[in-house]
One Martini backbone bead per residue (centre of mass of N, CA, C, O) as a GRO file, in nm:
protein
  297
    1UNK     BB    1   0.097   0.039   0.020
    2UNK     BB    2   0.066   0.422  -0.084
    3UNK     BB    3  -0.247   0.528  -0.106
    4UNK     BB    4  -0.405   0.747   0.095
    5UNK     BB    5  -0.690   0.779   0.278
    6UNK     BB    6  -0.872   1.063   0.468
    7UNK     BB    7  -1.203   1.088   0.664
    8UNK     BB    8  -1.174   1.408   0.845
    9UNK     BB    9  -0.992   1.670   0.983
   10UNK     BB   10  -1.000   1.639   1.232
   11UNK     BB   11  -0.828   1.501   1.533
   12UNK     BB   12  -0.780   1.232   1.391
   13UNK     BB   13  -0.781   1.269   1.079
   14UNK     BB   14  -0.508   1.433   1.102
   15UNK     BB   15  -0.344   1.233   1.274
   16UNK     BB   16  -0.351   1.033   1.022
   17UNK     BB   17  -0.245   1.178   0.818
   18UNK     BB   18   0.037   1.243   0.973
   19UNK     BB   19   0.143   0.990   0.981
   20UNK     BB   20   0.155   0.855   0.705
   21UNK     BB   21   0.311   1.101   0.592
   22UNK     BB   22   0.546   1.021   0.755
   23UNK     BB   23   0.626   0.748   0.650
   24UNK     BB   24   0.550   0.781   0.339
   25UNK     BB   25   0.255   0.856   0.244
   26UNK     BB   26   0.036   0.895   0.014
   27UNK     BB   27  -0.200   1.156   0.118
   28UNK     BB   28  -0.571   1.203   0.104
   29UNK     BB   29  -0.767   1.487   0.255
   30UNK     BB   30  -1.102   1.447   0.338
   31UNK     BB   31  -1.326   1.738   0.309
   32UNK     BB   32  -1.619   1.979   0.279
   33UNK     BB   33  -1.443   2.135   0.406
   34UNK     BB   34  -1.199   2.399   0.364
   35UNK     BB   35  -1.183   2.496   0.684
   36UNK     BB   36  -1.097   2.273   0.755
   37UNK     BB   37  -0.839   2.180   0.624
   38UNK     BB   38  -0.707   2.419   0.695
   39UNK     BB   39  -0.721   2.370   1.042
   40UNK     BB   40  -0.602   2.024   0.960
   41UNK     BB   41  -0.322   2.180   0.862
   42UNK     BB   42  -0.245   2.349   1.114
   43UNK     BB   43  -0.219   2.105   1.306
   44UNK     BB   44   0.005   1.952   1.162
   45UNK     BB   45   0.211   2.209   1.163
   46UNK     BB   46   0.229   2.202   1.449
   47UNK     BB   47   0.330   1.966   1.548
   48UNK     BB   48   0.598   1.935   1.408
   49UNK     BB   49   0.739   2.193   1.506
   50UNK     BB   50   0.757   2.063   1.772
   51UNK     BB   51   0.921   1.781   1.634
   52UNK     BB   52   1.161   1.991   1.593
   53UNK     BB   53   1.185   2.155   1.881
   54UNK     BB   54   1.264   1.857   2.039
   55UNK     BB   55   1.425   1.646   1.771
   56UNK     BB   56   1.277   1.422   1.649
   57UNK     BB   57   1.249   1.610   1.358
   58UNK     BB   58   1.335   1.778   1.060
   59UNK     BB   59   1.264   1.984   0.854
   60UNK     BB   60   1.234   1.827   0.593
   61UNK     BB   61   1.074   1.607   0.730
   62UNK     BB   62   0.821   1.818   0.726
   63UNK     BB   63   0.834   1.902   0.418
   64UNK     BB   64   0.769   1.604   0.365
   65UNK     BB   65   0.470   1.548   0.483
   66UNK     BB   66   0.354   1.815   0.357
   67UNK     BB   67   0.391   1.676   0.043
   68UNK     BB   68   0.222   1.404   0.128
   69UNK     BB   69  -0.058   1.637   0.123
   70UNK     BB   70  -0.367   1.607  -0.005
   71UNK     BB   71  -0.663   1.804  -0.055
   72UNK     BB   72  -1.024   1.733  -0.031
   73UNK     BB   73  -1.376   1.787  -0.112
   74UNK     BB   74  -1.412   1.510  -0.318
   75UNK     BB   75  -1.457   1.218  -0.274
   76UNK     BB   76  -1.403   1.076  -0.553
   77UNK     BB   77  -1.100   1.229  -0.582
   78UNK     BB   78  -0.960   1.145  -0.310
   79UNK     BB   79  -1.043   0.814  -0.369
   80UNK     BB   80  -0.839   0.775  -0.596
   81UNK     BB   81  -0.604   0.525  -0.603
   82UNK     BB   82  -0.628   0.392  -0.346
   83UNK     BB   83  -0.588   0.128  -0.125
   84UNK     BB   84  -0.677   0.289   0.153
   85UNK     BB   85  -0.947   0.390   0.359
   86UNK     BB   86  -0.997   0.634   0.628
   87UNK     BB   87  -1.223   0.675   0.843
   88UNK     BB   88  -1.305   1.025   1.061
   89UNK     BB   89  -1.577   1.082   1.157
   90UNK     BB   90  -1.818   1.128   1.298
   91UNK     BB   91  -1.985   0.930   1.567
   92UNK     BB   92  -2.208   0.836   1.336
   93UNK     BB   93  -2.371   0.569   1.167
   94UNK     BB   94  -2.531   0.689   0.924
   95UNK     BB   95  -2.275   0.879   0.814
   96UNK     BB   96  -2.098   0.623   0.777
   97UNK     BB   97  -2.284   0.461   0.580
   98UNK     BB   98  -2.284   0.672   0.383
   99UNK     BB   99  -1.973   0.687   0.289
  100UNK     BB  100  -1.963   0.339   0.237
  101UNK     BB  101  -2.144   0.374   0.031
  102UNK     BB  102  -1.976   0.605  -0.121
  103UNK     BB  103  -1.702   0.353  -0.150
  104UNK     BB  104  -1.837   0.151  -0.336
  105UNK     BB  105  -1.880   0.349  -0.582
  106UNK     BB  106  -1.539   0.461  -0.607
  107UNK     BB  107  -1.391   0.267  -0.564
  108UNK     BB  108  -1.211  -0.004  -0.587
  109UNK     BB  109  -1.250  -0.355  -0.535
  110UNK     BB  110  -0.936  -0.358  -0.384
  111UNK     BB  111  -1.001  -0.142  -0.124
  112UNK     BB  112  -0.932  -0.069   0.152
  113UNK     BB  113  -1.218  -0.016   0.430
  114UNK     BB  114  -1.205   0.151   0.694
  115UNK     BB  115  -1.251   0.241   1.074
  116UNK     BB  116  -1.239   0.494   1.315
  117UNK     BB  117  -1.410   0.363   1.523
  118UNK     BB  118  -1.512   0.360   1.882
  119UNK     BB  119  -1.831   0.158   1.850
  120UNK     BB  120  -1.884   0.073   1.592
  121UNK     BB  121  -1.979  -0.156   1.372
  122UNK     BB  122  -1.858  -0.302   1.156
  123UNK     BB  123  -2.093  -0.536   1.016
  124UNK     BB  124  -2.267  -0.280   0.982
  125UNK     BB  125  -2.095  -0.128   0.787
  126UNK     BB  126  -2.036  -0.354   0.569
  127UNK     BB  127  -2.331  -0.420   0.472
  128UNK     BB  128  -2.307  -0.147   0.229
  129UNK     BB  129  -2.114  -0.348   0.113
  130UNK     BB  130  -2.079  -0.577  -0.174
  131UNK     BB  131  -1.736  -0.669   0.012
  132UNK     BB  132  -1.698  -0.712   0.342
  133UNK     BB  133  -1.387  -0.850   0.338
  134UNK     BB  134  -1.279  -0.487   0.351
  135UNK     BB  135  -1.382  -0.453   0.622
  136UNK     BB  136  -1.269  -0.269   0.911
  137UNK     BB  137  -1.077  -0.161   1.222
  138UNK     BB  138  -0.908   0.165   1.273
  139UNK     BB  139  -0.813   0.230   1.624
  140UNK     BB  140  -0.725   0.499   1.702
  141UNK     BB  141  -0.528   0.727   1.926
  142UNK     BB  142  -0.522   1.052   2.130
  143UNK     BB  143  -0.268   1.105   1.961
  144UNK     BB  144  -0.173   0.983   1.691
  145UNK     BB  145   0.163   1.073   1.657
  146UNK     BB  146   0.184   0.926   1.995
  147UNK     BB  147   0.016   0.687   1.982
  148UNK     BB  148   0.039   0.293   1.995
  149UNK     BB  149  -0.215   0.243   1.956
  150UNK     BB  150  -0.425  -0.040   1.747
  151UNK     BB  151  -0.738  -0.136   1.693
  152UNK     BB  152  -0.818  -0.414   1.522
  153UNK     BB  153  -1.152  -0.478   1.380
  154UNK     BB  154  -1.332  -0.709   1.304
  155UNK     BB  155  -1.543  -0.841   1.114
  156UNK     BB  156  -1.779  -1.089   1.027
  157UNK     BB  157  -1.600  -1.100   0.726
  158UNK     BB  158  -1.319  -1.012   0.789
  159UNK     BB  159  -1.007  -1.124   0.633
  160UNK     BB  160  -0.758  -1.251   0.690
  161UNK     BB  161  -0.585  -1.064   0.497
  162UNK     BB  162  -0.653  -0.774   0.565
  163UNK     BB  163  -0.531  -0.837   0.885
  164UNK     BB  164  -0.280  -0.865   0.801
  165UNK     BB  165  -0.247  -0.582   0.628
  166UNK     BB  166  -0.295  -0.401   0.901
  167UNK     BB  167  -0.088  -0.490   1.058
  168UNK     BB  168   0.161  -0.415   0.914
  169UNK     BB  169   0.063  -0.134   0.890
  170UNK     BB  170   0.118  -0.063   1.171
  171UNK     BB  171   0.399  -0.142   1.233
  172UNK     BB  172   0.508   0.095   0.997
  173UNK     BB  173   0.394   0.332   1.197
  174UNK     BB  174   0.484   0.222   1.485
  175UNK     BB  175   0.288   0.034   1.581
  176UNK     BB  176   0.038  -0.159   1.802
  177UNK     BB  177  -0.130  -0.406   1.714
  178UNK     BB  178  -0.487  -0.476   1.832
  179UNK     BB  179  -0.679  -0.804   1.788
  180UNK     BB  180  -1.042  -0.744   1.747
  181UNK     BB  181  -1.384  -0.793   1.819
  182UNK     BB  182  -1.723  -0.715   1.716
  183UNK     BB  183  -1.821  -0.490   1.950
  184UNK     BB  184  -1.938  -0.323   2.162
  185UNK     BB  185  -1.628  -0.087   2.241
  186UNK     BB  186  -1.481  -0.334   2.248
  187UNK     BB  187  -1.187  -0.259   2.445
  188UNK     BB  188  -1.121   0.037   2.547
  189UNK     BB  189  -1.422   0.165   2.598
  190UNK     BB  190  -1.555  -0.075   2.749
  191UNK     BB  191  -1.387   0.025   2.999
  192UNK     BB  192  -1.337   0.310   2.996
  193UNK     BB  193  -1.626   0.455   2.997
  194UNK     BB  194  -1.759   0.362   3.226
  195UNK     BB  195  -1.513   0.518   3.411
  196UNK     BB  196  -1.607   0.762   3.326
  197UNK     BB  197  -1.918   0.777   3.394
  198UNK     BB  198  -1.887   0.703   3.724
  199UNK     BB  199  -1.740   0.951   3.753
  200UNK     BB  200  -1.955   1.130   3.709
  201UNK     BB  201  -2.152   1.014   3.940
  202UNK     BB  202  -1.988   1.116   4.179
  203UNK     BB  203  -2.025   1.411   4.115
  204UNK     BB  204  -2.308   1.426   4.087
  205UNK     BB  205  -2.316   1.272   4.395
  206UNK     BB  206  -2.095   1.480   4.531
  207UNK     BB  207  -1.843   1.292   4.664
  208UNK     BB  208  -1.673   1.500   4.502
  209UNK     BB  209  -1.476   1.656   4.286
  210UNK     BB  210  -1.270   1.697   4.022
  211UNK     BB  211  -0.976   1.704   4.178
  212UNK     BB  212  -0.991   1.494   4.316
  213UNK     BB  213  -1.112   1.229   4.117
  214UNK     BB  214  -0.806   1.270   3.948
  215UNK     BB  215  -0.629   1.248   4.188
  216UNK     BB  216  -0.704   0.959   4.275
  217UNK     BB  217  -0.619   0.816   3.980
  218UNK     BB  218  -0.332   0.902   3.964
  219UNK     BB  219  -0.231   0.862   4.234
  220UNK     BB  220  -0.360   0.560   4.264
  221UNK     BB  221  -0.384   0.441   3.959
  222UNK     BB  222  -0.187   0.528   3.773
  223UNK     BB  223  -0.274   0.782   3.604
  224UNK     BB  224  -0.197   1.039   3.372
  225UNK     BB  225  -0.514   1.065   3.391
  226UNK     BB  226  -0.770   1.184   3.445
  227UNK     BB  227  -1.089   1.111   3.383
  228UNK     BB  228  -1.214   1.362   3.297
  229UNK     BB  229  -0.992   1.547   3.150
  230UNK     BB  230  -1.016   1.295   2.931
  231UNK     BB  231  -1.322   1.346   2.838
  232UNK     BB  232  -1.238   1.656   2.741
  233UNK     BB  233  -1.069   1.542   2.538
  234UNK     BB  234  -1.271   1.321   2.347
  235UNK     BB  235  -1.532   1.441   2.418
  236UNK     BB  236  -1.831   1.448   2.552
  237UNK     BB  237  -1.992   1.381   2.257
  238UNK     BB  238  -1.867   1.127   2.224
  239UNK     BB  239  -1.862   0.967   2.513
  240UNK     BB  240  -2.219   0.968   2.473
  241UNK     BB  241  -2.191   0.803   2.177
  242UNK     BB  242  -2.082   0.557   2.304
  243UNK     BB  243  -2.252   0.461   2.500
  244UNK     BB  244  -2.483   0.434   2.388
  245UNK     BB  245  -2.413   0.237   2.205
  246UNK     BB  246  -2.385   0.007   2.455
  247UNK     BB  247  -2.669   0.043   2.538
  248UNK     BB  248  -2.789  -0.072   2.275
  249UNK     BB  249  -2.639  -0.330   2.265
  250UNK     BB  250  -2.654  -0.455   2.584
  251UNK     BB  251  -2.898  -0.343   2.792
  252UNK     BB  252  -2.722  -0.230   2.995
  253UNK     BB  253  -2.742   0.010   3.301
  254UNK     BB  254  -2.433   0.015   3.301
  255UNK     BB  255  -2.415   0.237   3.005
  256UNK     BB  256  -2.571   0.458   3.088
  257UNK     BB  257  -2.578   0.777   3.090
  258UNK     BB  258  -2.516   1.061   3.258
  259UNK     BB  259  -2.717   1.309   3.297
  260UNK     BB  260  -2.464   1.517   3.335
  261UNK     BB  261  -2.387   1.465   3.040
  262UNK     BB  262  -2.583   1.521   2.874
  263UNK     BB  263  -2.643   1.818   2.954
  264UNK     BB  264  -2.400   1.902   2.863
  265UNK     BB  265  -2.386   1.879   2.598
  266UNK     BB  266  -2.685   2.009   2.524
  267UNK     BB  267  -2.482   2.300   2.645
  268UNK     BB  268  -2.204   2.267   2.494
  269UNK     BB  269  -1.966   2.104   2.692
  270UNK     BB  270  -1.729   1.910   2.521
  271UNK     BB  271  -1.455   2.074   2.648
  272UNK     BB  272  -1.180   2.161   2.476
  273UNK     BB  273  -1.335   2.197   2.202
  274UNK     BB  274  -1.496   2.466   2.326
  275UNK     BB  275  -1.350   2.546   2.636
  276UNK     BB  276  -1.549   2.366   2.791
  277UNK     BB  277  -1.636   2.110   3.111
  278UNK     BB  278  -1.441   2.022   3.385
  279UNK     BB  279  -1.310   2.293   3.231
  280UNK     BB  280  -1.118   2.532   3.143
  281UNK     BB  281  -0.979   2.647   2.790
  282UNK     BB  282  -0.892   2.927   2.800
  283UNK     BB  283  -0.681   3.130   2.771
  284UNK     BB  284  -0.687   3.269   3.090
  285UNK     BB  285  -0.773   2.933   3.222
  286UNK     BB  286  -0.615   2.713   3.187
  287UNK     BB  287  -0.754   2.401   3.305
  288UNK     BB  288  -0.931   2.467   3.468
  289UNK     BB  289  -1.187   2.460   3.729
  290UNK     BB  290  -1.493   2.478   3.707
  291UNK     BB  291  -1.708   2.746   3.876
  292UNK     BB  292  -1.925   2.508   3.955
  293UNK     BB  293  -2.208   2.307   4.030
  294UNK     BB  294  -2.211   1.938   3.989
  295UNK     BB  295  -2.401   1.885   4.170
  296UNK     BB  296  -2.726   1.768   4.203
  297UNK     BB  297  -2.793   1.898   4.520
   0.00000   0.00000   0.00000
């Protein structure tokens, strides 16, 4: 494989574009906004630069990766030719069939069509594609450009030549590939989600404040990062979706949503990327516990 596409400019999808272009793939980053594209090829060579100032990659380095991505608004030219295609979609179910629908009509028969979805089924997406042992989950952590762990996930037709060239090319990537079953949220989110959800249960039912229970965590659990933390890095409207998902699949009222994140969602509290969550990321503000009482009572 040489030629990949990436669908979806947001913080995975550059993210793995920026991966791929690193290792020396063309890579092709696909997004219906112009102004995504443009914000997310501005936060790939922020990455870089980072990663020039550390002594990682030379300035050339650099200069070779951002030459390796082509940017395209228009889904049938920009998986023209490419070898393998990564979904990196926002994790809604319709809109995801939507995509590898019209990639089952845009792609060449023999395109590997993955999906970085962290929650839907493989078996589900590949059902709307017409040969379905070509569709796998190749389930990235964030930042792609710096954690090791790809979950690699079969769906029920995915053959077995497939997941052995998606685990090839993850380990080229210098990544770790981990291949599981599709289950609804596979196994990092299977785990972390309820952990995150019951932490949010805590906050809600008075417990402890965001800074107590992250400080448990973090101290107590060896965790690198509270829970809350790192729900508002995920994005609380990620986190909701995710449950859900969990919640509709396994029908067990312990991956229901936390009424306190819910709320949050719908009044726009998304975490870092709205700017305010468990925390507050405004400029003058960085990283502070929003100063507002999270108890239900």
């Amino acid at each position: 494989m040489k030629n990949i596409a990436v669908i979806g400019a947001g913080t995975m999808g550059n993210g793995i574009a920026h991966t791929f272009a690193q290792f020396g793939y063309k890579t092709h980053l696909i997004d219906i906004s112009e102004k995504s594209l443009e914000k997310g090829m501005k936060t790939i060579e922020n990455n870089l630069d980072r990663m020039v100032s550390k002594e990682k990659i030379t300035e050339e380095n650099k200069k070779t990766t951002l030459s390796n991505i082509t940017t395209f608004t228009k889904l049938s030219e920009g998986v023209k030719g490419t070898d393998l295609v990564v979904e990196a979609a926002t994790e809604n179910v319709e809109l995801k069939l939507s995509i590898f629908e019209q990639l089952d009509e845009f792609c060449a028969a023999d395109t590997i069509l993955a999906s970085n979805t962290s929650s839907i089924s493989i078996t589900k997406i590949a059902a709307v594609v017409s040969n379905p042992e070509r569709v796998i989950g190749m389930h990235f952590m964030n930042p792609v450009p710096v954690m090791k762990l790809v979950e690699i996930i079969r769906g029920y037709n995915t053959s077995d030549e497939i997941t052995r060239s998606i685990m090839d090319l993850s380990k080229k990537l210098n990544k770790v590939p981990v291949e599981v079953n599709d289950y609804p949220g596979f196994v990092a989110n299977r785990i972390l989600m309820p952990m995150i959800n019951e932490s949010i249960e805590t906050l809600y039912n008075g417990v402890a404040g965001v800074q107590e229970i992250d400080t448990v965590m973090k101290l107590g659990m060896a965790h690198p990062m509270g829970p809350l933390q790192l729900a508002d890095f995920i994005g609380l409207d990620v986190c909701l979706s995710i449950l859900e998902v969990m919640y509709s699949g396994f029908k067990n009222p312990k991956y229901a949503p936390c009424p306190l994140l819910v709320n949050m969602v719908q009044a726009g509290k998304l975490g870092a990327k709205s700017g305010e969550g468990f925390y507050d990321y405004s400029e003058n503000r960085k990283a502070e516990i929003v100063s507002k009482q999270f108890s239900a009572k």
